[in-house]
Short mmCIF file of C-alpha atoms in Angstrom, two decimals:
data_model
loop_
_atom_site.label_atom_id
_atom_site.label_comp_id
_atom_site.label_asym_id
_atom_site.label_seq_id
_atom_site.Cartn_x
_atom_site.Cartn_y
_atom_site.Cartn_z
CA MET A 24 -9.42 -4.90 30.63
CA SER A 25 -8.76 -7.17 27.64
CA MET A 26 -5.54 -9.10 27.22
CA HIS A 27 -4.42 -6.63 24.58
CA GLN A 28 -5.06 -3.71 26.88
CA ALA A 29 -3.13 -5.47 29.62
CA ALA A 30 -0.21 -6.09 27.28
CA ARG A 31 -0.21 -2.41 26.41
CA ALA A 32 -0.32 -1.30 30.02
CA ALA A 33 2.63 -3.54 30.79
CA GLN A 34 4.68 -2.39 27.80
CA PRO A 35 4.44 1.33 26.98
CA GLU A 36 6.77 0.65 24.05
CA LEU A 37 6.26 -2.43 21.90
CA ASN A 38 8.18 -3.26 18.71
CA GLY A 39 9.80 0.16 18.90
CA LEU A 40 6.43 1.90 18.76
CA ASP A 41 4.98 4.10 21.50
CA VAL A 42 1.81 2.15 22.27
CA GLU A 43 0.04 5.08 23.93
CA ALA A 44 0.77 7.37 20.97
CA ALA A 45 -0.40 4.67 18.55
CA THR A 46 -3.64 4.20 20.47
CA ALA A 47 -4.22 7.96 20.64
CA THR A 48 -3.53 8.34 16.90
CA ILE A 49 -5.99 5.62 15.98
CA ALA A 50 -8.65 7.11 18.29
CA ALA A 51 -8.13 10.58 16.80
CA LEU A 52 -8.48 9.36 13.20
CA LYS A 53 -11.55 7.36 14.15
CA ALA A 54 -13.16 10.44 15.73
CA ASP A 55 -12.29 12.74 12.82
CA PRO A 56 -11.76 11.03 9.45
CA ALA A 57 -10.50 14.34 7.98
CA LEU A 58 -7.29 13.77 9.98
CA ALA A 59 -6.73 10.50 8.11
CA GLN A 60 -6.34 12.25 4.74
CA PHE A 61 -2.67 12.34 3.74
CA ARG A 62 -0.99 13.68 0.63
CA PHE A 63 2.59 12.59 -0.12
CA ARG A 64 4.91 14.20 -2.66
CA ALA A 65 8.12 13.81 -4.63
CA SER A 66 9.92 16.07 -7.13
CA ASN A 67 12.20 14.54 -9.74
CA SER A 68 14.71 15.98 -12.22
CA TRP A 69 16.23 14.18 -15.14
CA ILE A 70 20.03 14.27 -15.26
CA SER A 71 21.11 12.22 -18.29
CA GLY A 72 20.21 8.89 -19.88
CA GLY A 73 18.70 6.63 -17.20
CA GLU A 74 19.86 8.87 -14.35
CA ASN A 75 17.44 11.11 -12.48
CA ARG A 76 17.04 12.32 -8.92
CA SER A 77 14.07 12.75 -6.58
CA THR A 78 13.73 15.11 -3.64
CA ILE A 79 11.36 14.18 -0.83
CA GLN A 80 10.57 16.34 2.18
CA GLY A 81 7.12 17.73 2.95
CA PHE A 82 3.70 16.12 3.05
CA TYR A 83 0.23 16.97 4.24
CA GLY A 84 -1.45 14.87 6.91
CA ALA A 85 -3.30 14.86 10.22
CA GLY A 86 -4.92 18.16 9.24
CA ARG A 87 -1.81 20.19 8.45
CA GLU A 88 1.39 20.53 6.45
CA ASP A 89 4.09 18.49 8.18
CA ASP A 90 7.21 20.42 9.26
CA SER A 91 9.12 17.69 11.07
CA ARG A 92 11.81 17.29 8.41
CA SER A 93 14.38 20.06 8.45
CA GLU A 94 16.23 18.59 5.45
CA ALA A 95 15.13 16.86 2.28
CA TRP A 96 16.21 13.42 1.12
CA ASP A 97 17.62 12.90 -2.37
CA PHE A 98 17.43 9.54 -4.13
CA THR A 99 19.09 8.73 -7.45
CA ASN A 100 17.63 6.34 -10.00
CA GLY A 101 20.08 4.77 -12.43
CA GLU A 102 20.37 1.79 -14.75
CA PRO A 103 22.93 -1.01 -15.08
CA PRO A 104 25.11 -1.25 -18.22
CA VAL A 105 22.90 -3.96 -19.72
CA LEU A 106 20.10 -1.35 -19.59
CA LEU A 107 22.37 1.37 -21.05
CA GLY A 108 23.37 3.00 -17.74
CA ARG A 109 26.39 3.20 -15.46
CA ASN A 110 24.76 2.00 -12.23
CA GLU A 111 24.25 5.60 -11.11
CA GLY A 112 21.78 4.18 -8.56
CA ALA A 113 19.31 1.35 -8.14
CA ASN A 114 16.73 1.45 -10.91
CA PRO A 115 13.07 2.45 -10.54
CA VAL A 116 11.65 -1.08 -10.54
CA GLU A 117 14.11 -2.00 -7.77
CA PHE A 118 13.05 1.06 -5.73
CA LEU A 119 9.48 -0.18 -6.11
CA LEU A 120 10.48 -3.47 -4.44
CA HIS A 121 12.15 -1.50 -1.61
CA ALA A 122 8.92 0.48 -1.10
CA LEU A 123 6.81 -2.69 -1.11
CA ALA A 124 9.09 -4.56 1.31
CA GLY A 125 9.10 -1.63 3.74
CA CYS A 126 5.37 -1.09 3.60
CA VAL A 127 4.40 -4.72 4.22
CA THR A 128 6.93 -4.82 7.07
CA THR A 129 5.72 -1.63 8.76
CA THR A 130 2.06 -2.62 8.32
CA LEU A 131 2.74 -5.99 9.93
CA VAL A 132 4.61 -4.39 12.86
CA LEU A 133 1.83 -1.82 13.35
CA HIS A 134 -0.95 -4.39 13.48
CA ALA A 135 1.12 -6.72 15.67
CA THR A 136 1.61 -3.83 18.10
CA ALA A 137 -2.13 -3.06 18.10
CA ARG A 138 -2.75 -6.71 19.02
CA GLY A 139 -0.10 -6.69 21.74
CA VAL A 140 2.16 -9.11 19.87
CA ARG A 141 5.92 -8.66 20.18
CA ILE A 142 7.88 -9.19 16.95
CA ARG A 143 11.33 -10.73 17.50
CA SER A 144 12.60 -10.61 13.93
CA LEU A 145 11.17 -9.89 10.53
CA SER A 146 12.77 -9.96 7.10
CA THR A 147 11.64 -10.29 3.51
CA GLU A 148 13.10 -11.24 0.16
CA LEU A 149 11.33 -9.94 -2.91
CA GLU A 150 11.58 -10.79 -6.57
CA GLY A 151 9.57 -9.67 -9.55
CA ASP A 152 9.52 -10.58 -13.23
CA ILE A 153 9.51 -8.09 -16.07
CA ASP A 154 9.46 -8.83 -19.79
CA LEU A 155 11.24 -5.85 -21.34
CA ARG A 156 9.37 -6.27 -24.62
CA GLY A 157 6.56 -4.32 -22.95
CA LEU A 158 8.76 -1.32 -22.12
CA LEU A 159 10.35 -1.37 -25.57
CA ALA A 160 7.02 -1.68 -27.41
CA LEU A 161 8.21 -4.88 -29.11
CA ASP A 162 5.06 -6.81 -28.17
CA ASP A 163 1.63 -5.37 -27.45
CA GLU A 164 0.51 -8.50 -25.59
CA THR A 165 3.22 -8.06 -22.95
CA THR A 166 2.49 -5.88 -19.93
CA PRO A 167 5.32 -3.38 -19.39
CA GLY A 168 4.96 -3.74 -15.60
CA TYR A 169 5.90 -6.52 -13.20
CA GLN A 170 4.05 -9.68 -14.18
CA GLU A 171 4.11 -10.84 -10.56
CA ILE A 172 5.94 -9.91 -7.37
CA ARG A 173 6.75 -12.59 -4.80
CA ILE A 174 7.57 -11.86 -1.17
CA ALA A 175 9.22 -14.54 0.99
CA LEU A 176 8.69 -13.44 4.58
CA SER A 177 10.52 -14.71 7.69
CA VAL A 178 9.08 -13.72 11.04
CA GLU A 179 9.49 -14.70 14.69
CA ALA A 180 6.95 -13.35 17.18
CA ASP A 181 5.52 -14.01 20.62
CA CYS A 182 2.21 -15.45 19.46
CA SER A 183 0.74 -18.63 18.06
CA ASP A 184 1.39 -19.72 14.52
CA GLU A 185 -2.28 -19.11 13.76
CA GLU A 186 -2.09 -15.51 14.99
CA LEU A 187 1.05 -15.01 12.94
CA GLU A 188 -0.66 -16.23 9.77
CA ALA A 189 -3.55 -13.83 10.48
CA LEU A 190 -1.05 -10.97 10.95
CA ILE A 191 0.67 -11.70 7.64
CA ALA A 192 -2.70 -11.74 5.87
CA GLU A 193 -3.64 -8.45 7.56
CA ALA A 194 -0.32 -6.88 6.49
CA GLN A 195 -1.04 -7.81 2.88
CA ARG A 196 -4.65 -6.60 3.09
CA ARG A 197 -3.75 -3.27 4.76
CA SER A 198 -0.38 -2.24 3.31
CA PRO A 199 -0.73 0.99 1.27
CA VAL A 200 2.04 0.12 -1.20
CA CYS A 201 0.85 -3.48 -1.60
CA ASN A 202 -2.69 -2.25 -2.36
CA THR A 203 -1.42 0.45 -4.73
CA ILE A 204 0.24 -2.38 -6.67
CA CYS A 205 -2.29 -5.21 -6.47
CA ARG A 206 -5.30 -3.01 -7.24
CA PRO A 207 -5.56 -0.76 -10.31
CA THR A 208 -4.54 2.71 -9.09
CA PRO A 209 -5.16 5.67 -11.40
CA VAL A 210 -2.05 7.58 -12.47
CA THR A 211 -2.60 10.82 -14.38
CA ILE A 212 0.09 12.83 -16.19
CA THR A 213 -0.54 16.48 -17.00
CA ARG A 214 1.90 18.75 -18.76
CA LYS A 215 3.20 21.84 -17.02
CA ALA A 216 5.00 24.75 -18.63
CA ALA A 217 8.74 23.98 -18.56
CA MET B 452 17.94 6.20 -44.57
CA SER B 453 15.01 7.53 -42.50
CA MET B 454 15.20 10.80 -40.60
CA HIS B 455 15.51 8.88 -37.36
CA GLN B 456 18.37 6.82 -38.69
CA ALA B 457 20.07 9.98 -39.93
CA ALA B 458 19.70 11.58 -36.50
CA ARG B 459 21.29 8.49 -34.98
CA ALA B 460 24.16 8.47 -37.43
CA ALA B 461 24.84 12.13 -36.71
CA GLN B 462 24.65 11.73 -32.92
CA PRO B 463 26.18 8.50 -31.57
CA GLU B 464 25.09 9.69 -28.11
CA LEU B 465 21.68 11.25 -27.62
CA ASN B 466 20.14 12.22 -24.28
CA GLY B 467 23.11 10.58 -22.55
CA LEU B 468 22.30 7.22 -24.14
CA ASP B 469 24.61 5.35 -26.53
CA VAL B 470 22.36 5.17 -29.57
CA GLU B 471 24.22 2.29 -31.18
CA ALA B 472 24.07 0.23 -27.99
CA ALA B 473 20.36 1.02 -27.61
CA THR B 474 19.65 -0.05 -31.18
CA ALA B 475 21.68 -3.24 -30.74
CA THR B 476 19.89 -4.05 -27.46
CA ILE B 477 16.45 -3.63 -29.01
CA ALA B 478 17.45 -5.78 -32.01
CA ALA B 479 18.82 -8.50 -29.73
CA LEU B 480 15.64 -8.64 -27.60
CA LYS B 481 13.52 -8.69 -30.73
CA ALA B 482 15.51 -11.61 -32.15
CA ASP B 483 15.46 -13.59 -28.88
CA PRO B 484 12.59 -12.78 -26.50
CA ALA B 485 14.25 -14.95 -23.80
CA LEU B 486 16.81 -12.16 -23.39
CA ALA B 487 13.99 -9.74 -22.47
CA GLN B 488 13.10 -11.70 -19.33
CA PHE B 489 14.37 -9.84 -16.25
CA ARG B 490 14.05 -10.67 -12.56
CA PHE B 491 14.75 -7.90 -10.04
CA ARG B 492 15.27 -8.41 -6.30
CA ALA B 493 15.43 -6.71 -2.92
CA SER B 494 16.08 -8.01 0.61
CA ASN B 495 14.69 -6.12 3.59
CA SER B 496 15.24 -6.39 7.35
CA TRP B 497 13.09 -4.81 10.01
CA ILE B 498 15.03 -2.69 12.51
CA SER B 499 12.44 -1.22 14.92
CA GLY B 500 9.02 0.43 14.69
CA GLY B 501 8.62 1.93 11.22
CA GLU B 502 12.33 1.59 10.40
CA ASN B 503 13.59 -1.10 8.05
CA ARG B 504 16.35 -1.39 5.49
CA SER B 505 16.58 -2.88 2.01
CA THR B 506 19.65 -4.17 0.21
CA ILE B 507 19.67 -4.16 -3.58
CA GLN B 508 22.44 -5.55 -5.77
CA GLY B 509 21.99 -8.45 -8.17
CA PHE B 510 19.38 -9.20 -10.80
CA TYR B 511 18.87 -11.61 -13.65
CA GLY B 512 18.46 -10.31 -17.20
CA ALA B 513 19.61 -10.58 -20.80
CA GLY B 514 20.11 -14.31 -20.29
CA ARG B 515 22.38 -14.25 -17.25
CA GLU B 516 22.93 -13.11 -13.68
CA ASP B 517 24.21 -9.53 -13.75
CA ASP B 518 27.61 -8.93 -12.11
CA SER B 519 28.11 -5.25 -12.90
CA ARG B 520 27.56 -4.03 -9.34
CA SER B 521 30.51 -4.65 -7.07
CA GLU B 522 28.69 -3.15 -4.08
CA ALA B 523 25.12 -3.24 -2.84
CA TRP B 524 22.91 -0.23 -2.16
CA ASP B 525 21.12 0.13 1.18
CA PHE B 526 17.94 2.17 1.52
CA THR B 527 16.20 2.95 4.81
CA ASN B 528 12.46 3.30 5.19
CA GLY B 529 11.25 5.36 8.14
CA GLU B 530 8.19 7.26 9.29
CA PRO B 531 7.61 10.84 10.45
CA PRO B 532 6.60 11.52 14.09
CA VAL B 533 2.93 11.94 13.13
CA LEU B 534 3.13 8.33 11.91
CA LEU B 535 4.96 7.20 15.06
CA GLY B 536 8.51 7.34 13.69
CA ARG B 537 11.61 9.53 13.95
CA ASN B 538 12.11 10.30 10.25
CA GLU B 539 14.65 7.50 9.99
CA GLY B 540 14.18 7.77 6.22
CA ALA B 541 11.53 8.60 3.64
CA ASN B 542 8.55 6.33 4.07
CA PRO B 543 7.51 3.49 1.74
CA VAL B 544 4.71 5.39 -0.01
CA GLU B 545 7.17 8.22 -0.74
CA PHE B 546 9.72 5.75 -2.15
CA LEU B 547 6.94 4.49 -4.43
CA LEU B 548 6.56 8.04 -5.84
CA HIS B 549 10.34 8.20 -6.39
CA ALA B 550 10.20 4.90 -8.30
CA LEU B 551 7.27 6.09 -10.41
CA ALA B 552 8.85 9.47 -11.20
CA GLY B 553 12.10 7.82 -12.26
CA CYS B 554 10.45 5.18 -14.39
CA VAL B 555 8.21 7.56 -16.34
CA THR B 556 11.24 9.83 -16.88
CA THR B 557 13.57 7.06 -18.10
CA THR B 558 10.86 5.58 -20.32
CA LEU B 559 10.24 8.97 -21.92
CA VAL B 560 13.97 9.54 -22.49
CA LEU B 561 14.38 6.06 -23.97
CA HIS B 562 11.54 6.44 -26.46
CA ALA B 563 12.62 10.00 -27.33
CA THR B 564 16.10 8.65 -28.10
CA ALA B 565 14.67 5.86 -30.27
CA ARG B 566 12.79 8.54 -32.23
CA GLY B 567 15.87 10.74 -32.58
CA VAL B 568 14.40 13.48 -30.35
CA ARG B 569 16.76 15.42 -28.10
CA ILE B 570 15.40 16.19 -24.62
CA ARG B 571 16.60 19.52 -23.23
CA SER B 572 15.05 19.31 -19.77
CA LEU B 573 12.58 17.06 -17.98
CA SER B 574 11.19 17.23 -14.47
CA THR B 575 8.15 15.93 -12.63
CA GLU B 576 6.23 16.70 -9.48
CA LEU B 577 4.16 13.90 -7.99
CA GLU B 578 1.47 13.81 -5.36
CA GLY B 579 -0.77 11.04 -4.16
CA ASP B 580 -3.65 10.79 -1.71
CA ILE B 581 -3.98 8.17 0.99
CA ASP B 582 -6.79 7.79 3.51
CA LEU B 583 -5.12 6.16 6.51
CA ARG B 584 -8.37 4.57 7.64
CA GLY B 585 -7.59 1.83 5.11
CA LEU B 586 -4.19 1.03 6.62
CA LEU B 587 -5.60 1.14 10.16
CA ALA B 588 -8.62 -1.03 9.33
CA LEU B 589 -10.98 1.72 10.56
CA ASP B 590 -13.11 1.58 7.41
CA ASP B 591 -13.55 -1.36 5.08
CA GLU B 592 -14.79 0.85 2.22
CA THR B 593 -11.49 2.76 2.10
CA THR B 594 -8.67 1.39 -0.05
CA PRO B 595 -5.42 1.27 1.93
CA GLY B 596 -3.42 2.28 -1.15
CA TYR B 597 -3.09 5.54 -3.01
CA GLN B 598 -6.49 6.66 -4.24
CA GLU B 599 -4.85 8.46 -7.15
CA ILE B 600 -1.37 9.62 -8.13
CA ARG B 601 -0.93 12.79 -10.16
CA ILE B 602 2.22 13.60 -12.14
CA ALA B 603 2.85 17.16 -13.34
CA LEU B 604 5.50 16.89 -16.05
CA SER B 605 7.64 19.70 -17.50
CA VAL B 606 9.61 18.93 -20.62
CA GLU B 607 11.54 20.81 -23.29
CA ALA B 608 12.62 18.90 -26.39
CA ASP B 609 13.69 19.42 -29.98
CA CYS B 610 10.43 18.29 -31.58
CA SER B 611 6.94 19.54 -32.27
CA ASP B 612 4.38 19.89 -29.52
CA GLU B 613 2.40 17.09 -31.11
CA GLU B 614 5.40 14.72 -31.02
CA LEU B 615 5.98 15.68 -27.41
CA GLU B 616 2.39 14.83 -26.45
CA ALA B 617 2.80 11.46 -28.20
CA LEU B 618 6.04 10.84 -26.27
CA ILE B 619 4.39 11.59 -22.93
CA ALA B 620 1.54 9.21 -23.77
CA GLU B 621 4.06 6.53 -24.79
CA ALA B 622 5.99 7.02 -21.52
CA GLN B 623 2.80 6.42 -19.53
CA ARG B 624 1.82 3.42 -21.67
CA ARG B 625 5.29 1.80 -21.52
CA SER B 626 6.69 2.63 -18.07
CA PRO B 627 7.12 -0.57 -16.01
CA VAL B 628 6.45 1.11 -12.65
CA CYS B 629 3.47 3.09 -14.00
CA ASN B 630 1.92 -0.11 -15.36
CA THR B 631 2.65 -2.05 -12.15
CA ILE B 632 0.60 0.62 -10.36
CA CYS B 633 -2.21 1.38 -12.80
CA ARG B 634 -2.92 -2.27 -13.60
CA PRO B 635 -3.66 -4.91 -10.95
CA THR B 636 -0.33 -6.68 -10.35
CA PRO B 637 -0.37 -9.90 -8.31
CA VAL B 638 1.66 -9.81 -5.09
CA THR B 639 2.08 -13.10 -3.23
CA ILE B 640 3.48 -13.52 0.28
CA THR B 641 4.80 -16.88 1.37
CA ARG B 642 6.26 -17.66 4.75
CA LYS B 643 9.83 -18.84 5.04
CA ALA B 644 11.43 -20.43 8.08
CA ALA B 645 12.92 -17.59 10.20
#
């Protein structure tokens, strides 16, 4: 029995995750890669100006359509007055930072748990720079997207500093949202009958 | 007076946007590119397992720190049971789809307004594929991020079909979130004292 296995045996729940379920999930996906194929979805409707709303509920994964969510979530995008809105909600580029923060955090916690490391606290502060001349087509040299996103991460955990650095690197390397952003990910738009 | 200018003169508000304010904003950013530099932010704290929460409020843009939001927004990331959570919230890769949907929508509405085109309705359905073997480090050939994101877009507008196709292409080319995703965007993580 390795140290990690021993840690698991001693702590059926670690970092709020069910260690046995996590181990079983990983073994199942390893045995049958088809179970690892997930498809996530969102539907969005424009309201007015910079205001629009998304509905999120179902997804496909682990070989079937998920039915665990009895109700949908609604999220409203808006814009601040300086961007011609009335702060109807956070704006899309801010929601992107929320998604990135959450994904790096969850990925770190997941890999810490797999290594038997207890996380005591974990928080992040994100900032990203955008030159609006890209969005507004005022300058073709300017990318419309974030030029760079910086994450300042604070973490306390029951492991050596070296292990913690390795965990942070693994979180960055394995986070789905972080990789969707730092690698070129194809986005296709097709028109549907209205 | 061009047709677009005439449309603006006849409709001070178009698509829920103040056309005069939009024109003034674009002129100001064109005259002083420093005003086009924006910095958006989010702070996130881990709660337990796959649950964490972001706070979004301030940002820098148009030459100063914005103070239009008297209260912050909180958004909770969670995970479904099949991903070891209790549906505490939508998950980070779903929030990314919400951000992308909203950004493509707002970018399309903005450029339609600049061209004097009235949008009657606009909605999108997004789906994206993820192979979880990337996240779980079960396969080094598998990207942890979305392999592809597809947007099905329905739009009705007071313009020709050709103009509408050009608007959709412009929305994809100019959307900040779409470009953050489809181009490689650097993400850096630095450790801060906890």
